[in-house]
């Protein structure tokens, strides 16, 4: 498969893609129509921050399975558009954590001790020893906005240097913050108490411009350090607050517009230290994010769960061997249930019984939804299936119970139209042999593969013979049959595995017999 790489990554990542058998095409200057042409037949796309992956790009890339971001930030990728098109978006959040945290610490020391300014003046022949009176970090308060991976690493490093740490993050528990030596506080309190403020939040509509003039006033006398994402701090307000002495200084590695324009007010003040987005620029970090991203692309193209998918359910690598067979069972049960229901699907329930109920089954549920929607000829996969359900007002529920009366593990998919519903249950025999074991409450033992015919008929002598005769007269070979009934002389349900397509004329002939309640032709596995 073709993987297009539009921003430079370390050779180790390119080598990993080629070793997996994929064709790698690089195009580091692609934009506009050239980018759309190049991505049109790509199955994977790897970018950094330089490529804008817009809705137009996704629309042009009909074969695209995954976009891998070699780094953390994904504000250059339209994730909603990716989800709509069923494309996985994954990043590499671990690869440059250490590098970004270390650069944050370096920038904190640099602005506190005026290192760059003194360096330049000494290089120019000035011994300006008396012009710089720095601030020590020991005993000062560090404010951390965003206590994610990088924020936690910065907090731990500066805590060990004698700083008191307060942090604002609405998505982390107090217990977790305490374990890394941080006191969790509200946003305004974090700024008000901080002598040094570091920022580690993603750029989102909620965080864009979140630190402006009012917030900077709370940091009165302090320093601001941003090695996270540009656009979170109002740069004009920051420059003004440094100029009027409200802030003692600032250190920035990221900017709202990159490269930083020559006329930026940030360049006018010696008390503002700037670097050209070097947070992840270490040899180790670049290799780590490249190989991590490549590994996720390889997994996605092999049909396996992706570890750091941002818009798709994932499975822990250690759990994947246990759950992989149930992914197929859930998808197949969903396909069968959707094709058996004679009505518009309004609700879906996925139930797990037995040992599988102890697992993280988010990816399995998404696969069940994919199975339900696929027969309806929607463009669907496990990435966009939950979104499709939401967009179409389909109510989805998931339930678990550790109790399973007849099986070690059981997956059940039930679809309904508000009045009627159909349930299909699947399990594994002998560890790896998938079977459909119940359809609408009837106990069967059907092999979920290829083409199937499901009939409801009166439990009377000669009915199964009639069905076989009609199938044979239309050239349909029956490969297997699984029969169940509710009670002697009542209604029976039979599943036939067949070798070829069942013509409409055969179904009409069967339904013309008063003993046949209904006939459903089911296609699986791409048929």
XYZ file of C-alpha atoms in Angstrom:
527
model
C 0.000 0.000 0.000
C 1.074 3.588 -0.573
C 2.065 5.838 2.326
C 2.533 9.522 1.517
C 4.852 11.511 3.813
C 4.485 15.273 3.352
C 6.650 16.580 6.196
C 10.178 15.355 7.009
C 10.452 12.550 9.563
C 13.426 10.517 10.737
C 14.689 7.784 8.411
C 13.852 5.173 11.056
C 10.149 5.807 10.461
C 10.462 5.562 6.683
C 12.450 2.346 7.052
C 9.756 0.839 9.298
C 7.119 1.508 6.648
C 9.231 -0.036 3.885
C 10.111 -3.049 6.050
C 6.371 -3.685 6.446
C 6.093 -3.884 2.648
C 4.566 -0.494 1.941
C 5.463 1.911 -0.850
C 6.710 5.190 0.642
C 6.386 8.421 -1.306
C 7.765 11.688 0.096
C 6.603 15.124 -0.980
C 7.795 17.786 1.419
C 6.728 20.767 -0.719
C 3.258 19.540 -1.665
C 0.309 21.892 -1.326
C -2.892 22.794 -3.135
C -3.782 20.695 -6.162
C -0.436 18.902 -6.040
C -1.236 17.625 -2.554
C -4.724 16.526 -3.629
C -3.287 14.643 -6.593
C -0.591 12.945 -4.513
C -3.006 11.820 -1.776
C -5.696 10.557 -4.163
C -4.338 6.985 -4.176
C -2.629 7.000 -0.762
C -3.672 4.543 1.926
C -1.671 6.274 4.651
C -0.596 9.896 5.156
C 2.091 11.049 7.603
C 2.434 14.725 8.484
C 3.940 16.998 11.079
C 2.730 20.553 11.648
C 3.526 21.836 8.162
C 0.738 20.129 6.189
C -2.864 21.282 6.516
C -5.041 18.174 6.241
C -8.395 19.728 5.391
C -11.802 18.353 4.503
C -10.813 18.855 0.869
C -7.814 16.584 1.354
C -9.962 13.851 2.897
C -12.509 14.149 0.086
C -9.740 13.656 -2.475
C -8.228 10.648 -0.703
C -10.736 7.876 -1.338
C -8.312 5.092 -0.344
C -7.046 6.782 2.827
C -7.149 4.683 5.995
C -5.057 6.701 8.442
C -3.386 10.065 8.960
C -0.428 9.816 11.317
C 0.804 12.974 13.029
C 4.497 12.635 13.901
C 4.131 14.607 17.118
C 1.415 15.640 19.556
C -0.572 18.582 18.198
C -3.248 17.877 15.578
C -4.747 21.329 15.089
C -3.604 21.157 11.444
C -5.854 18.120 10.857
C -9.639 18.351 10.427
C -10.568 15.468 12.717
C -14.313 15.888 12.142
C -13.779 15.523 8.395
C -11.549 12.495 8.993
C -14.258 10.836 11.067
C -16.913 11.592 8.473
C -14.733 9.873 5.849
C -13.880 6.957 8.143
C -10.181 7.856 8.365
C -8.229 7.245 11.553
C -6.232 10.163 12.967
C -3.401 9.160 15.289
C -0.591 11.092 16.909
C 2.635 10.239 18.749
C 2.140 11.771 22.194
C 4.973 9.973 23.962
C 7.836 10.430 21.513
C 8.762 14.014 22.279
C 7.492 14.377 25.851
C 10.966 14.375 27.375
C 12.341 16.752 24.755
C 9.477 19.247 25.183
C 9.707 19.093 28.977
C 13.459 19.630 28.949
C 13.126 22.594 26.580
C 10.503 24.078 28.910
C 12.932 23.818 31.822
C 15.709 25.292 29.695
C 13.520 28.233 28.649
C 12.501 28.798 32.267
C 16.136 29.087 33.348
C 16.983 31.159 30.284
C 14.366 33.825 30.975
C 14.970 33.787 34.724
C 18.714 34.408 34.326
C 18.730 36.394 31.057
C 21.017 33.804 29.491
C 20.442 34.644 25.790
C 20.711 38.387 26.313
C 23.944 38.135 28.270
C 25.321 35.674 25.707
C 24.702 38.043 22.787
C 26.234 41.033 24.549
C 29.330 39.110 25.564
C 29.716 37.850 21.990
C 29.571 41.484 20.926
C 32.401 42.378 23.310
C 30.332 43.749 26.230
C 30.982 42.593 29.810
C 27.490 43.420 31.069
C 27.773 41.714 34.443
C 26.029 44.492 36.313
C 23.052 44.742 33.969
C 21.413 41.426 34.821
C 19.977 40.462 38.175
C 18.269 37.107 37.742
C 15.567 35.249 39.654
C 16.203 31.912 41.375
C 13.676 29.104 40.916
C 14.140 27.552 44.350
C 11.261 28.489 46.624
C 9.221 30.041 43.827
C 5.789 28.856 42.683
C 5.382 27.148 39.321
C 1.959 27.350 37.713
C 1.193 24.645 35.137
C -1.758 25.072 32.780
C -2.462 21.612 31.341
C -1.237 18.669 33.377
C -0.920 16.158 30.536
C 2.183 14.147 29.721
C 4.476 17.131 29.132
C 2.953 19.184 31.921
C 3.456 16.354 34.385
C 7.068 15.888 33.330
C 7.763 19.626 33.724
C 6.062 19.643 37.135
C 8.171 16.728 38.354
C 11.435 18.219 37.101
C 10.868 21.679 38.567
C 9.392 20.297 41.785
C 12.669 18.445 42.286
C 14.488 21.791 41.916
C 12.657 23.227 44.913
C 9.644 24.885 43.293
C 6.132 24.712 44.701
C 3.771 23.502 41.964
C 0.161 24.506 41.407
C -1.730 23.324 38.348
C -4.954 23.859 36.445
C -6.406 20.959 34.464
C -10.145 20.148 34.536
C -9.527 16.628 33.230
C -7.187 15.255 35.882
C -7.931 14.037 39.392
C -6.599 15.655 42.549
C -5.052 12.325 43.512
C -3.054 12.132 40.276
C -1.888 15.739 40.661
C -0.776 15.095 44.233
C 1.232 12.039 43.177
C 3.414 14.218 40.951
C 3.764 16.938 43.579
C 1.197 19.436 42.253
C -1.711 21.164 43.961
C -4.777 21.290 41.714
C -6.373 24.760 41.679
C -8.766 26.831 39.572
C -7.490 28.650 36.481
C -7.412 32.157 37.966
C -5.752 30.905 41.169
C -3.084 29.149 39.126
C -2.141 32.402 37.384
C -2.435 34.506 40.507
C -0.158 32.285 42.586
C 2.449 31.537 39.923
C 5.851 33.185 39.767
C 6.523 31.177 36.596
C 3.651 29.944 34.410
C 4.098 27.175 31.844
C 1.440 26.192 29.301
C 0.857 22.641 28.032
C -2.686 22.521 26.644
C -3.705 21.576 23.094
C -4.947 24.337 20.812
C -8.728 24.028 20.579
C -11.565 26.527 20.113
C -11.836 26.582 23.920
C -8.128 27.241 24.575
C -7.417 29.637 21.701
C -6.618 33.041 23.191
C -7.373 31.777 26.705
C -4.526 33.860 28.158
C -5.101 37.500 27.298
C -4.734 40.869 28.986
C -6.956 40.058 31.979
C -5.217 36.744 32.652
C -1.741 38.250 32.278
C -2.597 40.848 34.910
C -3.079 37.963 37.363
C 0.531 36.926 36.683
C 1.765 40.340 37.845
C 5.544 40.304 38.373
C 5.926 36.784 37.016
C 7.244 35.020 33.937
C 5.307 33.176 31.213
C 6.827 30.171 29.405
C 5.088 28.513 26.446
C 6.586 25.481 24.720
C 3.129 24.015 24.036
C 1.015 25.403 21.211
C 0.892 28.845 19.613
C -2.368 30.770 19.666
C -3.181 30.100 23.309
C -1.528 33.347 24.458
C -2.515 36.745 23.068
C 0.918 37.747 21.786
C 0.187 41.474 21.463
C -1.099 41.586 25.032
C 1.928 39.640 26.228
C 4.373 42.039 24.558
C 2.525 45.011 26.053
C 2.577 43.525 29.559
C 6.317 42.903 29.338
C 6.899 46.404 28.022
C 4.941 48.112 30.820
C 6.577 45.968 33.498
C 3.488 43.962 34.482
C 5.459 40.817 33.623
C 9.132 40.321 34.398
C 9.638 38.387 31.187
C 8.466 35.614 28.878
C 9.943 32.696 26.948
C 8.168 31.349 23.857
C 8.938 28.468 21.528
C 5.572 28.448 19.704
C 3.574 31.187 18.034
C 0.181 31.854 16.488
C 1.880 32.326 13.125
C 4.993 30.352 12.248
C 7.580 31.343 11.178
C 7.256 34.319 13.510
C 6.792 37.465 11.344
C 9.666 39.949 11.340
C 7.408 42.724 12.662
C 6.152 40.792 15.678
C 6.174 42.858 18.913
C 7.630 39.786 20.642
C 10.944 40.554 18.932
C 11.150 44.088 20.301
C 11.868 43.278 23.954
C 15.022 41.755 25.435
C 12.960 40.348 28.294
C 11.137 38.029 25.836
C 13.211 34.965 24.905
C 12.164 33.243 21.680
C 13.201 30.025 19.923
C 11.927 28.703 16.554
C 9.701 25.800 17.717
C 12.542 23.638 19.028
C 10.561 21.766 21.678
C 10.697 18.417 19.867
C 13.992 19.065 18.093
C 16.230 16.404 19.547
C 17.579 13.419 17.668
C 15.970 10.965 20.074
C 12.573 12.695 19.955
C 12.503 12.830 16.165
C 13.324 9.135 15.886
C 10.777 8.216 18.558
C 7.873 10.088 16.969
C 8.784 8.798 13.501
C 8.846 5.130 14.519
C 5.772 5.473 16.740
C 3.795 7.056 13.902
C 5.020 4.492 11.383
C 4.028 1.639 13.712
C 0.494 3.014 13.959
C 0.197 3.398 10.207
C 1.380 -0.176 9.726
C -1.172 -1.406 12.283
C -4.034 0.500 10.643
C -3.191 -0.773 7.162
C -3.124 -4.320 8.561
C -6.612 -3.847 9.986
C -5.396 -3.826 13.564
C -6.347 -1.334 16.309
C -4.216 1.805 16.551
C -2.686 2.652 19.906
C -3.039 6.446 19.819
C -6.091 6.881 17.612
C -7.828 10.170 18.401
C -11.128 9.493 16.635
C -11.432 5.716 16.833
C -11.635 3.146 19.598
C -8.400 1.348 20.339
C -7.369 -1.902 21.995
C -4.410 -2.268 24.283
C -1.715 -4.257 22.511
C -1.670 -6.937 25.213
C -5.464 -7.402 25.005
C -5.679 -7.536 21.220
C -5.095 -11.324 20.867
C -7.976 -12.000 23.278
C -10.397 -9.581 21.643
C -9.531 -9.955 17.955
C -11.843 -12.957 17.318
C -14.772 -11.153 18.953
C -14.302 -8.157 16.648
C -15.292 -10.367 13.705
C -18.091 -12.059 15.657
C -19.622 -8.714 16.644
C -19.403 -7.346 13.112
C -20.966 -10.511 11.662
C -23.752 -10.579 14.253
C -24.492 -6.946 13.397
C -24.672 -7.724 9.667
C -27.040 -10.619 10.199
C -29.291 -8.692 12.584
C -29.543 -5.707 10.219
C -30.478 -7.914 7.265
C -33.083 -9.819 9.286
C -34.904 -6.737 10.613
C -37.705 -5.639 8.314
C -37.743 -1.983 9.269
C -35.726 1.184 9.813
C -33.048 0.695 12.452
C -33.643 3.051 15.364
C -31.838 1.303 18.198
C -28.877 -1.015 18.660
C -27.836 -2.847 21.813
C -24.559 -4.739 22.151
C -24.394 -7.082 25.133
C -21.366 -8.930 26.513
C -21.663 -11.963 28.775
C -19.017 -14.002 30.550
C -15.256 -13.463 30.421
C -15.355 -10.880 27.624
C -17.366 -8.587 29.889
C -14.165 -7.935 31.856
C -12.404 -6.480 28.787
C -12.372 -2.995 27.283
C -14.786 -3.664 24.417
C -15.118 -0.206 22.848
C -13.507 -1.377 19.601
C -15.702 -4.502 19.538
C -18.844 -2.387 19.922
C -17.718 -0.086 17.115
C -17.224 -3.178 14.937
C -20.760 -4.337 15.777
C -22.083 -0.958 14.628
C -20.042 -1.262 11.441
C -21.683 -4.617 10.806
C -25.168 -3.195 11.327
C -24.662 -0.249 9.009
C -22.666 -1.956 6.252
C -25.621 -3.832 4.676
C -27.395 -0.477 4.363
C -24.647 0.506 1.904
C -23.357 3.371 4.001
C -19.630 4.095 3.775
C -18.789 2.818 7.211
C -15.951 1.426 9.290
C -15.112 1.190 12.975
C -13.909 4.806 12.907
C -17.089 6.501 11.761
C -19.707 3.930 12.825
C -20.377 5.600 16.228
C -20.625 8.978 14.468
C -23.018 7.558 11.870
C -25.232 6.231 14.645
C -25.230 9.621 16.346
C -25.858 11.545 13.119
C -28.831 9.363 12.232
C -30.372 9.366 15.677
C -29.792 5.651 16.274
C -29.811 4.921 20.009
C -26.809 2.753 20.953
C -26.453 0.993 24.291
C -23.795 -1.336 25.625
C -24.225 -3.680 28.563
C -22.081 -6.268 30.328
C -22.605 -9.135 32.731
C -20.026 -11.552 34.064
C -22.706 -14.253 34.152
C -23.100 -16.446 31.053
C -25.422 -19.433 31.323
C -24.249 -21.520 28.373
C -20.993 -20.075 27.080
C -17.626 -18.878 28.338
C -18.153 -15.600 26.473
C -21.057 -14.344 24.389
C -21.601 -11.263 22.225
C -25.169 -10.302 21.369
C -26.251 -7.621 18.878
C -29.885 -6.525 18.960
C -31.402 -4.109 16.448
C -34.873 -2.601 16.631
C -37.170 -0.223 14.765
C -39.147 0.985 17.761
C -41.666 -1.849 17.546
C -39.861 -5.028 16.518
C -36.362 -6.207 17.271
C -33.996 -8.986 16.231
C -31.084 -10.316 18.261
C -28.120 -12.365 17.037
C -25.650 -14.011 19.436
C -22.141 -15.198 18.655
C -19.330 -16.928 20.484
C -16.117 -18.909 19.971
C -15.948 -22.688 20.016
C -12.671 -24.347 20.983
C -11.045 -20.973 21.461
C -10.977 -19.768 17.869
C -13.962 -21.180 15.944
C -16.617 -18.433 15.511
C -20.261 -19.495 15.603
C -23.670 -17.872 15.584
C -25.442 -19.650 18.425
C -28.785 -17.839 18.708
C -30.992 -15.903 16.322
C -33.991 -14.147 17.821
C -33.921 -16.578 20.738
C -33.674 -19.735 18.592
C -30.669 -21.902 19.478
C -28.626 -22.604 16.346
C -25.038 -23.558 15.540
C -24.326 -21.658 12.338
C -20.983 -20.970 10.687
C -20.908 -17.196 10.046
C -19.420 -17.088 6.577
C -20.350 -16.419 2.964
C -24.027 -16.589 2.064
C -26.828 -17.685 4.345
C -30.572 -18.173 4.082
C -32.636 -17.854 7.260
C -36.165 -19.230 7.118
C -39.033 -19.200 9.576
C -41.489 -21.947 8.926
C -44.082 -24.201 10.490
C -42.510 -27.154 12.296
C -44.190 -29.741 10.066
C -42.980 -32.755 8.101
C -41.844 -32.002 4.562
C -41.023 -28.315 5.000
C -37.246 -28.748 5.090
C -37.526 -31.086 2.102
C -39.502 -28.428 0.234
C -36.832 -25.824 0.943
C -34.094 -28.161 -0.290
C -36.031 -28.995 -3.429
C -36.675 -25.337 -4.295
C -33.024 -24.445 -3.690
C -31.884 -27.297 -5.881
C -34.267 -26.384 -8.681
C -32.716 -22.929 -8.805
C -29.142 -24.256 -8.793
C -28.370 -23.338 -5.185
C -26.236 -25.868 -3.299
C -26.790 -26.130 0.454
C -23.447 -26.458 2.261
C -24.835 -26.702 5.784
C -28.092 -26.537 7.743
C -28.836 -25.595 11.355
C -32.385 -26.028 12.628
C -34.115 -24.872 15.806
C -37.723 -24.728 16.950
C -39.634 -23.088 19.763
C -41.775 -26.177 20.492
C -42.911 -29.334 18.769
C -45.413 -28.396 16.104
C -44.797 -24.660 16.558
C -42.545 -22.368 14.558
C -39.018 -23.296 13.511
C -36.047 -21.248 12.394
C -33.441 -22.737 10.072
C -30.110 -21.335 8.893
C -28.728 -22.625 5.590
C -25.164 -21.957 4.443
C -25.307 -21.848 0.632
C -22.583 -21.822 -2.016
C -24.115 -19.310 -4.409
C -26.493 -16.398 -4.699
C -30.119 -17.202 -4.007
C -32.266 -15.712 -6.804
C -35.335 -13.673 -5.974
C -37.485 -16.251 -7.794
C -36.421 -18.949 -5.328
C -37.348 -16.775 -2.367
C -40.720 -15.903 -3.894
C -41.456 -19.569 -4.540
C -40.684 -20.456 -0.938
C -42.748 -17.606 0.491
C -45.645 -18.716 -1.713
C -46.039 -21.812 0.449
C -48.338 -21.270 3.443
C -45.965 -23.183 5.720
C -43.136 -20.658 5.143
C -43.438 -17.636 7.450
C -40.476 -15.721 6.032
C -37.238 -16.033 4.064
C -34.183 -13.807 4.483
C -31.096 -13.985 2.254
C -27.968 -12.897 4.182
C -24.606 -11.992 2.662
C -21.391 -11.897 4.677
C -17.638 -11.500 4.093
C -17.904 -9.186 1.106
C -20.486 -11.195 -0.860
